[in-house]
Amino acid sequence: MRQLTLIIGISIAVIAMTSSIKTTPKPEKIQQNPHIDSGKQAKDYKTAQEFLENQEPEEALEIIHRYKTEMESLSPQGLKWIELFIQGSVDIKDVKQLVILYEFFPEIFKEHEDASLLVADAYLNTNNTKNYKKIRSLWTDRETKAASWFLLDVDLTLLEGKRPEAIGKLKSRTFNNKADVGRLVRLALLEGGEDPKKAWFYLAEAYGKDPFNPDVRSYRAKLLESVGKHSLAQKEYQAASQISPSNLFLKDQLADFYLRHQQYAMALELMQANLAPPSLDSLWVKTLFWSKITTPLDFDWTDAPIPDGNMNTLIRYLISLDQDQFWDQKVYTRVANGNDFLKTCQETFWLRVLQELRDKNEVEAYKLLRYNPFTITSWHPHLEVALKRVANYRKNKTLKLEASQMPHNELPQRFPETAYPKFFEELEQLAESGKEVPQPLHHLLMGKEAYTAVFLAAGWLEAGLALHVLPIIPNDYPDWLAFAITQALYHNRSGLEAREFAALQKKTPKLQLLLAEITIAGGDKEAALKELLPLAKEDSDTGYRAAWLASLIDIEKQEYEKARTIIGSQPRLVNDVLGQETLARIAHLEGDQYLANRIYKSIEKKSPEARSYLARKAFQEQNWERARALTEQLIIDYPENPTLQENLKKIREKQKIGKDSSIH
């Protein structure tokens, strides 16, 4: 699936690995080494066989490697060692080694179909169709893994540019059960580009035949993400990773999904968990970068073993940078393959831009943005365009950019999933309309915190804090900036630093609410309650949340009447599902089950909490039909919840017992 794997970003590791394979001249046949103890060799051979039978290939290969000279001699015993070497290499999927073995000893591969399939796949991954046809000829009309060879033959047809013929082949036959998954996946990718429904049909069929195939779950995830079903896509990416927990590429794929959707904390947690050996050099670079610009990881980079790979020198360079430093050009000139990384690693682009902005070299930063080699594949198109607009406004007093400075692709319609998407949206609307920039925004864009605002709005908290310089945000700036800096300080530094900064700023309801939440997190709920109560009466979103948080504190203190009064005095909350849920919870805690039941019934269609309460009540009352209906609705709300699945199983068993007893 050569062309397809490039589209979906899978099998890149195999491609990179096999592309470096070099053919080694075949050795001349020599006599068996007379210095080898035949008795010890026989014992070692038996031990290696046992390791392979017990699925311990690494231990077997450690023994096999001792007999390299014997293998090169092509003696009868050497050929037996080669057979074991091939088997061990198959078990650990060492494709590079298998290709070398095949080019040394092609005839031996006539008896090793699994090894031949891996080598054939490697040749197709590197567009080496000539060698593919040679190894394929070893198995013509004698293959036992027909489905695997069939798919490779289809991939060869695709490499030859015969797409319609490849689709025809895929539709010409089917295979039983799991063996058919590869065919269905290829059809989904080839025919589903213009018709997502057709692609989903094929993938659904593949899932039915092998629900534990990580590739199927990955493709389903990519399709769901492409049509905007992000929560469902996330579940599919997670499922793929869980099915094959040792597959680092699936972990990396899930981390990339989190990064695309600004779920930086989840991405960093996942990446950090996979830094220990065996890891990937690309994963290390990615983790170092996102840790430096979003939230620093508590990780000792200097103490951990750095993975091998061509990015090893880049990793060492990034680790050597000071905590408050994004780039050091003098040091970078000593990085091996440094010029290549500037063209292939997007991390280097963003770090250079940030360092120029930190050094107040706006002209140089704009040049980097203007000639960005990664524009088409930008990790954050809205951020990139916003930086250009701000730089242009500071120089030319206009947010509108020349056509050549806009991305080749249209900007995503969805703005970043951060707390401040309206900042990017406002910049776009003002640029398109040509309207005058409002004064608060004008002061911000022309001031010292302009780029701080851009990076904080993107969710790149550490980058924003690195550019932050003013101890007091001017009153003529938009209110959200002081709030955003306080939030970033709390998240990346401490509650104390956040409070110290906020104490110097203009007081706003949103900032006061944030301080109250920081106080709650610090454990001083009485002090937080004093901060919340004045806000709780406001007819605003801030008042709504303040009242709800205050009611939760009173509920925890078992001061139920106070909690009820707070909710009742906040019109937005008392008339909302969240307020009704909280009132029902109070009634339940007070022992008034009649009132709790009445409130929950009134919001049953809108509230999973209500459905959960009513399902539990129906179960206790042995109203199995009602309990089942509510539980099935909850499973739609939370499809991955194992407790709900177990509850439904118990309810069905109770229903069956009831039916059986009624028969007698």
XYZ file of C-alpha atoms in Angstrom:
664
model
C 0.000 0.000 0.000
C 2.814 2.368 -1.009
C 0.909 5.427 -2.239
C -1.720 4.958 0.430
C 0.658 4.818 3.352
C 2.097 8.156 2.315
C -1.400 9.635 2.331
C -2.302 8.408 5.783
C 1.107 8.764 7.392
C 1.537 5.126 8.410
C 4.568 2.894 7.667
C 6.915 5.894 7.589
C 9.283 4.125 9.934
C 9.564 1.153 7.606
C 10.136 3.441 4.629
C 12.876 5.360 6.450
C 14.524 2.192 7.642
C 14.512 0.300 4.377
C 15.600 3.259 2.283
C 19.095 2.978 3.728
C 19.560 -0.684 2.799
C 22.662 -1.411 0.761
C 23.405 -4.582 -1.157
C 26.497 -6.387 0.095
C 28.484 -8.663 -2.222
C 27.831 -12.358 -1.584
C 30.635 -14.059 0.319
C 32.621 -16.798 -1.256
C 31.990 -20.251 0.169
C 34.616 -21.202 2.732
C 35.151 -24.264 4.868
C 33.665 -24.667 8.331
C 35.676 -22.920 11.017
C 37.780 -25.672 12.644
C 38.126 -23.655 15.874
C 34.404 -23.924 16.725
C 33.591 -26.530 19.362
C 30.955 -28.717 17.663
C 29.519 -29.876 20.985
C 29.049 -26.333 22.267
C 27.643 -25.282 18.897
C 25.035 -28.052 18.988
C 24.054 -27.042 22.522
C 23.814 -23.363 21.546
C 21.753 -24.241 18.496
C 19.257 -26.172 20.615
C 19.073 -23.311 23.145
C 18.442 -20.750 20.388
C 15.693 -22.970 18.966
C 14.042 -23.163 22.383
C 14.183 -19.382 22.786
C 12.426 -18.952 19.423
C 9.805 -21.563 20.317
C 9.167 -19.708 23.593
C 8.812 -16.398 21.716
C 12.017 -14.922 23.091
C 13.682 -13.875 19.817
C 16.063 -11.304 21.334
C 17.705 -13.990 23.476
C 17.892 -16.355 20.497
C 19.495 -13.715 18.286
C 22.140 -12.994 20.900
C 23.303 -16.610 20.518
C 22.881 -16.659 16.730
C 25.122 -13.617 16.264
C 28.044 -15.542 17.807
C 28.054 -17.814 14.752
C 28.404 -15.162 12.072
C 31.571 -16.778 10.679
C 29.849 -20.156 10.509
C 26.955 -18.633 8.564
C 29.279 -16.907 6.135
C 31.017 -20.231 5.462
C 27.775 -21.650 3.986
C 28.595 -24.955 5.672
C 25.664 -27.312 6.434
C 25.633 -26.097 10.040
C 26.041 -22.509 8.875
C 22.952 -22.832 6.686
C 21.011 -24.101 9.703
C 22.111 -21.020 11.653
C 20.934 -18.831 8.766
C 17.509 -20.496 8.969
C 17.319 -19.558 12.656
C 18.627 -16.061 11.915
C 15.804 -15.525 9.419
C 13.205 -16.808 11.873
C 14.477 -14.561 14.682
C 14.581 -11.538 12.383
C 10.974 -12.202 11.366
C 9.902 -12.424 14.998
C 11.311 -8.969 15.818
C 10.327 -7.543 12.402
C 13.930 -6.599 11.589
C 13.180 -5.746 7.970
C 16.583 -4.235 7.265
C 18.350 -7.421 8.365
C 15.978 -9.614 6.369
C 16.646 -7.655 3.177
C 20.390 -8.095 3.659
C 19.942 -11.821 4.338
C 17.810 -12.175 1.228
C 20.409 -10.458 -0.920
C 23.063 -12.806 0.501
C 21.028 -16.009 0.350
C 17.905 -15.621 -1.847
C 17.360 -19.362 -2.363
C 16.888 -19.976 1.364
C 13.861 -17.654 1.334
C 11.946 -20.223 -0.740
C 11.141 -21.900 2.587
C 10.366 -18.733 4.580
C 7.136 -17.130 3.435
C 6.741 -14.686 6.339
C 10.273 -13.418 5.782
C 9.670 -13.146 2.045
C 6.538 -11.070 2.647
C 8.429 -8.612 4.852
C 11.224 -8.259 2.303
C 8.750 -7.867 -0.566
C 6.917 -5.169 1.382
C 10.206 -3.371 2.052
C 11.045 -3.344 -1.660
C 7.679 -1.827 -2.524
C 8.095 0.773 0.219
C 11.271 1.940 -1.522
C 9.777 1.680 -5.037
C 12.165 -1.168 -5.851
C 9.721 -3.003 -8.113
C 12.448 -4.968 -9.882
C 13.585 -6.753 -6.711
C 9.967 -7.124 -5.598
C 9.206 -9.119 -8.734
C 12.241 -11.336 -8.110
C 11.211 -12.322 -4.599
C 7.578 -12.599 -5.674
C 8.593 -15.164 -8.291
C 9.842 -17.457 -5.501
C 6.243 -17.914 -4.353
C 4.262 -17.859 -7.594
C 1.595 -20.590 -7.487
C 2.912 -21.938 -4.173
C 1.939 -19.215 -1.675
C 0.031 -20.213 1.468
C -0.694 -16.618 2.541
C -2.709 -15.705 -0.516
C -4.301 -12.570 0.947
C -0.947 -11.019 1.883
C 0.586 -11.624 -1.555
C -2.612 -10.426 -3.227
C -2.387 -7.095 -1.399
C 1.268 -6.637 -2.289
C 0.431 -7.333 -5.931
C -2.293 -4.672 -5.732
C 0.226 -2.237 -4.262
C 2.584 -2.991 -7.147
C -0.231 -2.135 -9.549
C -0.690 1.196 -7.753
C 3.028 1.949 -7.930
C 2.830 1.367 -11.666
C 0.153 4.075 -11.866
C -2.736 1.732 -12.647
C -5.259 2.926 -10.064
C -8.461 1.719 -11.840
C -6.876 -1.694 -12.379
C -5.915 -1.858 -8.694
C -9.494 -1.065 -7.632
C -10.741 -3.728 -10.036
C -8.398 -6.292 -8.510
C -9.524 -5.393 -4.987
C -13.157 -5.923 -5.964
C -12.434 -9.156 -7.832
C -12.168 -11.364 -4.765
C -12.685 -11.537 -1.030
C -10.997 -13.374 1.822
C -12.275 -14.920 5.017
C -12.443 -13.020 8.282
C -9.296 -11.066 9.278
C -7.516 -11.846 6.012
C -9.957 -9.534 4.214
C -9.172 -6.437 6.284
C -6.297 -5.185 4.131
C -8.420 -5.365 0.984
C -11.265 -3.422 2.594
C -8.940 -0.762 3.994
C -7.397 -0.187 0.577
C -10.830 0.156 -0.990
C -11.766 2.680 1.711
C -8.699 4.769 0.945
C -8.934 4.510 -2.838
C -12.664 5.047 -3.251
C -13.455 7.014 -0.115
C -11.544 10.194 -0.922
C -14.537 11.733 -2.640
C -17.173 9.750 -0.770
C -16.605 9.484 3.018
C -19.765 7.382 3.397
C -18.379 4.741 1.062
C -15.072 4.791 2.940
C -16.911 4.361 6.231
C -18.871 1.427 4.793
C -15.648 -0.397 3.903
C -14.042 0.411 7.254
C -17.142 -0.709 9.143
C -16.983 -4.039 7.317
C -13.270 -4.316 8.125
C -13.975 -3.506 11.779
C -16.614 -6.231 11.869
C -14.067 -8.766 10.639
C -11.285 -7.661 12.978
C -12.286 -5.164 15.698
C -8.837 -5.464 17.283
C -6.878 -4.402 14.215
C -5.066 -1.135 15.098
C -4.764 -0.078 11.449
C -8.538 -0.276 10.971
C -9.101 1.837 14.079
C -6.469 4.329 12.865
C -8.089 4.718 9.454
C -11.517 5.106 11.043
C -10.045 7.811 13.274
C -8.559 9.712 10.336
C -11.826 9.540 8.425
C -13.863 10.745 11.413
C -11.410 13.575 12.036
C -11.557 14.636 8.382
C -15.346 15.104 8.600
C -15.202 17.005 11.902
C -16.221 14.174 14.270
C -13.363 14.928 16.620
C -14.609 13.259 19.814
C -15.333 10.022 17.947
C -11.986 10.263 16.156
C -10.218 10.618 19.493
C -11.803 7.403 20.758
C -10.651 5.553 17.637
C -7.078 6.858 17.948
C -7.070 5.852 21.615
C -8.439 2.405 20.778
C -5.723 1.841 18.159
C -3.059 2.758 20.705
C -4.563 0.515 23.390
C -4.835 -2.481 21.051
C -1.094 -2.364 20.345
C 0.433 -0.722 23.443
C 4.040 -1.400 22.411
C 3.634 0.324 19.031
C 5.305 3.724 19.429
C 4.041 4.950 16.079
C 0.429 4.551 17.246
C 1.280 6.477 20.435
C 2.882 9.164 18.297
C -0.211 9.262 16.084
C -2.461 9.797 19.116
C -0.156 12.529 20.431
C -0.326 14.274 17.050
C -4.132 14.222 17.255
C -4.001 15.874 20.681
C -1.595 18.501 19.338
C -3.774 19.273 16.310
C -6.661 19.972 18.677
C -4.656 21.991 21.207
C -4.934 19.304 23.903
C -1.356 20.019 24.863
C -1.406 18.605 28.396
C -2.694 15.243 27.173
C -0.147 15.176 24.343
C 2.760 15.931 26.669
C 1.652 13.340 29.211
C 1.482 10.686 26.494
C 4.809 11.667 24.930
C 6.636 11.794 28.264
C 5.403 8.291 29.087
C 7.157 7.008 25.953
C 10.559 8.692 26.257
C 12.156 5.721 28.012
C 13.925 3.150 25.817
C 13.015 1.937 23.318
C 11.921 5.351 22.051
C 12.081 7.371 18.829
C 14.413 10.276 18.150
C 11.548 12.113 16.423
C 9.395 11.687 19.542
C 12.134 13.214 21.676
C 12.430 16.256 19.411
C 8.667 16.693 19.417
C 8.433 16.401 23.211
C 11.296 18.827 23.798
C 9.663 21.376 21.511
C 6.139 21.240 22.933
C 7.469 21.195 26.487
C 9.399 24.376 25.699
C 6.477 26.305 24.212
C 3.393 25.058 26.086
C 4.091 23.694 29.579
C 7.551 22.575 30.771
C 7.749 18.916 31.727
C 9.215 17.819 35.038
C 11.762 15.568 33.352
C 15.543 15.263 33.667
C 16.575 15.378 30.015
C 20.281 15.102 30.802
C 19.889 11.846 32.740
C 17.775 9.883 30.250
C 19.339 7.804 27.430
C 18.888 9.600 24.100
C 17.657 7.287 21.325
C 19.840 6.616 18.311
C 18.907 8.130 14.976
C 19.835 10.955 12.645
C 18.143 13.503 14.965
C 20.414 12.631 17.877
C 22.520 15.785 17.447
C 19.409 17.976 17.265
C 18.156 16.456 20.516
C 21.445 17.229 22.259
C 21.315 20.802 20.959
C 17.770 21.361 22.252
C 18.678 19.936 25.659
C 21.695 22.268 25.857
C 19.566 25.420 25.495
C 18.902 27.465 28.626
C 15.394 27.301 30.054
C 14.583 30.826 28.829
C 16.272 30.327 25.447
C 14.583 29.139 22.265
C 17.543 29.199 19.860
C 21.305 29.734 19.783
C 22.519 30.171 16.224
C 26.232 30.013 17.092
C 25.848 26.659 18.807
C 23.515 25.402 16.089
C 26.195 25.773 13.413
C 27.923 22.798 15.057
C 24.858 20.524 14.785
C 25.418 17.737 12.264
C 22.921 17.935 9.387
C 21.733 21.252 10.819
C 20.787 22.730 7.439
C 18.664 19.682 6.674
C 16.748 20.049 9.942
C 15.905 23.667 9.070
C 14.091 22.347 5.998
C 12.530 19.207 7.465
C 11.823 19.873 11.167
C 9.089 22.428 11.771
C 10.242 22.689 15.379
C 13.330 24.604 14.207
C 11.182 27.196 12.420
C 9.004 28.075 15.407
C 11.936 28.159 17.822
C 13.835 30.581 15.580
C 10.783 32.849 15.253
C 10.330 32.902 19.025
C 13.988 33.711 19.668
C 13.909 36.623 17.220
C 10.776 38.000 18.900
C 12.321 37.519 22.333
C 15.397 39.428 21.139
C 13.063 42.115 19.711
C 14.242 41.424 16.158
C 10.805 41.818 14.589
C 12.190 42.331 11.088
C 14.066 39.022 11.217
C 11.051 37.256 12.716
C 8.867 38.561 9.895
C 11.382 37.343 7.308
C 11.220 33.863 8.787
C 7.421 33.973 8.692
C 7.400 35.331 5.153
C 9.628 32.553 3.801
C 8.409 29.735 6.027
C 9.096 26.404 4.249
C 6.387 24.724 6.347
C 3.431 26.985 5.477
C 1.520 24.259 3.635
C 1.877 21.869 6.587
C 1.796 24.506 9.349
C 0.983 23.157 12.790
C -0.994 26.305 13.569
C -2.099 28.258 10.454
C -4.142 30.777 12.473
C -1.157 31.537 14.709
C 1.163 31.951 11.730
C -1.209 34.343 9.943
C -1.919 36.269 13.163
C 1.808 36.839 13.718
C 2.119 38.218 10.185
C -0.923 40.447 10.655
C 0.385 41.845 13.934
C 3.840 42.496 12.459
C 2.245 44.178 9.442
C -0.011 46.303 11.656
C 2.906 47.452 13.801
C 4.789 48.534 10.673
C 2.077 49.606 8.201
C -1.004 50.125 10.416
C -3.062 47.541 8.544
C -4.018 43.957 9.330
C -4.560 43.119 5.678
C -1.801 41.029 4.131
C -0.707 40.762 0.529
C -2.078 37.699 -1.235
C 1.425 36.212 -1.383
C 1.587 36.270 2.430
C -1.570 34.237 2.917
C -1.417 30.421 3.134
C -1.723 28.490 -0.127
C -4.532 26.529 1.512
C -7.561 28.258 3.002
C -7.403 28.828 6.735
C -9.373 26.222 8.699
C -12.930 27.399 9.309
C -12.696 26.277 12.923
C -10.648 28.604 15.088
C -8.242 27.134 17.659
C -9.860 25.160 20.477
C -8.408 27.418 23.171
C -9.861 29.853 25.693
C -9.378 32.824 23.340
C -10.430 31.837 19.810
C -12.202 35.196 19.407
C -8.842 36.972 19.261
C -7.920 35.223 16.002
C -11.477 35.579 14.745
C -11.451 39.332 15.441
C -8.160 39.789 13.576
C -9.555 37.927 10.552
C -12.822 39.893 10.518
C -11.061 43.251 10.822
C -8.581 42.328 8.079
C -11.347 41.244 5.699
C -13.683 44.167 6.406
C -11.046 46.904 6.507
C -12.813 48.443 9.504
C -10.911 50.547 12.007
C -9.269 48.536 14.753
C -10.961 49.203 18.146
C -8.810 51.275 20.494
C -8.149 48.558 23.130
C -6.946 46.179 20.422
C -4.934 48.957 18.740
C -3.106 49.729 21.980
C -2.373 46.042 22.483
C -1.084 45.469 18.949
C 1.187 48.518 19.110
C 2.398 47.785 22.642
C 4.975 45.553 24.297
C 2.624 42.628 24.865
C 1.391 42.189 21.278
C 3.170 38.895 20.623
C 2.498 37.708 24.163
C -1.197 37.973 23.351
C -0.861 36.058 20.080
C 0.915 33.074 21.630
C -1.333 32.960 24.704
C -4.380 33.015 22.434
C -2.913 29.999 20.624
C -2.477 28.116 23.898
C 1.339 28.220 23.658
C 1.574 29.339 27.271
C 5.310 29.113 27.896
C 6.060 30.941 24.654
C 3.647 33.697 25.680
C 5.143 33.993 29.161
C 8.651 34.179 27.684
C 7.594 37.264 25.691
C 5.653 38.845 28.590
C 7.422 41.975 29.950
C 4.979 44.399 31.635
C 4.355 43.930 35.392
C 1.108 45.890 35.055
C -1.091 45.531 31.990
C -2.280 49.000 30.864
C -5.958 49.725 31.460
C -6.457 50.556 27.791
C -5.587 46.966 26.745
C -8.359 44.351 26.300
C -9.330 42.876 29.684
C -8.710 39.308 28.577
C -4.919 39.718 28.430
C -4.393 40.165 32.193
C -6.709 37.194 32.727
C -4.745 35.074 30.211
C -1.373 35.914 31.766
C -2.693 35.125 35.257
C -4.038 31.811 34.019
C -0.733 30.952 32.301
C 1.261 31.836 35.423
C -0.959 29.611 37.530
C -0.696 26.749 35.059
C 3.055 26.975 34.394
C 4.432 28.610 37.547
C 2.398 28.671 40.775
C -0.754 29.978 42.383
C 1.381 32.447 44.335
C 2.930 33.997 41.203
C -0.477 34.174 39.565
C -2.016 35.943 42.577
C 0.911 38.361 42.884
C 0.568 39.360 39.248
C -3.236 39.614 39.396
C -3.085 41.819 42.501
C -1.453 44.563 40.407
C -4.016 44.460 37.595
C -7.313 46.207 37.019
C -10.010 44.240 38.825
C -12.549 42.596 36.529
C -15.222 40.006 37.387
C -13.528 37.325 35.248
C -10.160 37.908 36.905
C -11.757 37.818 40.370
C -13.462 34.531 39.490
C -10.157 33.067 38.319
C -8.509 34.088 41.603
C -11.332 32.419 43.526
C -10.809 29.198 41.557
C -7.073 29.353 42.284
C -7.950 29.755 45.973
C -10.225 26.693 45.814
C -7.438 24.663 44.197
C -5.147 25.798 47.023
C -7.561 24.344 49.578
C -8.816 27.528 51.268
C -12.494 27.202 50.394
C -13.702 29.650 53.050
C -11.577 32.412 51.538
C -12.756 31.392 48.080
C -16.393 31.604 49.197
C -15.864 35.208 50.271
C -14.475 35.979 46.807
C -17.311 34.148 45.023
C -20.384 35.500 46.810
C -20.117 39.111 45.514
C -19.787 37.741 41.969
C -22.573 35.177 42.306
C -25.368 37.730 41.932
C -24.146 39.123 38.607
C -26.377 38.420 35.616
C -23.521 37.087 33.499
C -21.604 33.925 32.693
C -19.212 34.901 35.464
C -22.078 35.182 37.951
C -23.450 31.822 36.777
C -20.177 29.990 37.443
C -19.452 31.859 40.681
C -22.869 30.911 42.083
C -22.437 27.273 41.115
C -18.972 27.042 42.699
C -20.221 28.758 45.858
C -23.135 26.316 46.093
C -20.743 23.355 45.829
C -18.684 24.697 48.735
C -21.824 25.041 50.881
C -22.968 21.535 49.875
C -19.600 20.155 50.980
C -20.111 21.957 54.320
C -23.622 20.399 54.490
C -25.137 23.888 54.563
C -27.824 22.899 52.102
C -30.185 25.822 52.663
C -27.418 28.320 51.900
C -26.541 26.418 48.739
C -30.185 26.381 47.654
C -30.480 30.136 48.296
C -27.380 30.899 46.220
C -28.744 28.912 43.271
C -32.185 30.483 43.598
C -30.762 33.996 43.557
C -28.871 33.418 40.286
C -31.461 33.458 37.426
C -29.135 31.972 34.814
C -28.217 29.063 37.067
C -31.582 28.215 38.599
C -33.192 27.927 35.161
C -30.343 25.893 33.672
C -29.780 22.130 33.703
C -26.667 22.529 35.883
C -28.640 24.443 38.506
C -31.464 21.905 38.479
C -28.987 19.032 38.812
C -27.450 20.739 41.826
C -30.861 21.322 43.439
C -31.771 17.668 42.869
C -28.474 16.621 44.463
C -29.264 18.781 47.512
C -32.711 17.198 47.843
C -31.175 13.720 47.635
C -28.574 14.561 50.295
C -31.316 15.932 52.563
C -33.253 12.685 52.152
C -36.096 14.232 50.149
C -36.169 11.519 47.457
C -39.580 12.627 46.206
C -38.259 16.106 45.321
C -34.996 14.722 43.911
C -36.953 12.287 41.743
C -39.299 15.040 40.512
C -36.450 17.400 39.560
C -34.431 14.691 37.845
C -37.474 13.532 35.860
C -38.029 17.093 34.623
C -34.518 17.235 33.108
C -34.146 13.574 32.141
C -33.842 14.253 28.399
C -31.138 16.900 28.888
C -29.091 15.509 31.766
C -26.904 12.369 31.884
C -26.718 12.858 35.662
C -30.508 12.663 35.846
C -30.566 9.525 33.693
C -27.919 7.933 35.904
C -29.903 8.671 39.082
C -33.172 7.434 37.598
C -31.532 4.282 36.181
C -30.143 3.436 39.614
C -33.574 4.029 41.173
C -35.288 1.829 38.572
C -32.755 -0.947 39.242
C -33.412 -0.760 42.989
C -37.157 -0.951 42.313
C -36.565 -3.914 39.936
C -38.184 -1.971 37.114
C -35.951 -3.720 34.578
C -37.505 -2.280 31.437
C -37.071 1.296 32.670
C -33.570 0.582 33.993
C -32.551 -0.934 30.665
C -33.893 1.988 28.603
C -32.062 4.548 30.746
C -28.835 2.541 30.810
C -28.860 2.169 27.023
C -29.225 5.958 26.738
C -26.289 6.419 29.120
C -24.164 4.090 26.995
C -24.854 6.384 24.035
C -23.579 9.270 26.207
C -20.547 7.314 27.467
C -19.862 4.448 25.034
C -16.474 3.570 26.563
C -17.735 3.281 30.165
C -17.246 -0.370 31.277
C -19.459 0.042 34.368
C -22.457 0.923 32.211
C -21.816 -2.091 29.979
C -21.675 -4.323 33.057
C -24.874 -2.776 34.444
C -26.691 -3.447 31.177
C -25.524 -7.068 31.256
C -26.913 -7.484 34.798
C -30.237 -5.898 33.806
C -30.592 -8.262 30.841
C -29.894 -11.227 33.112
C -32.578 -10.033 35.539
C -35.053 -9.616 32.672
C -34.308 -13.151 31.450
C -34.832 -14.595 34.935
C -38.159 -12.780 35.143
C -39.327 -14.202 31.807
C -38.237 -17.729 32.723
C -40.055 -17.604 36.064
C -43.258 -16.369 34.410
C -43.244 -19.409 32.079
C -43.380 -21.774 35.033
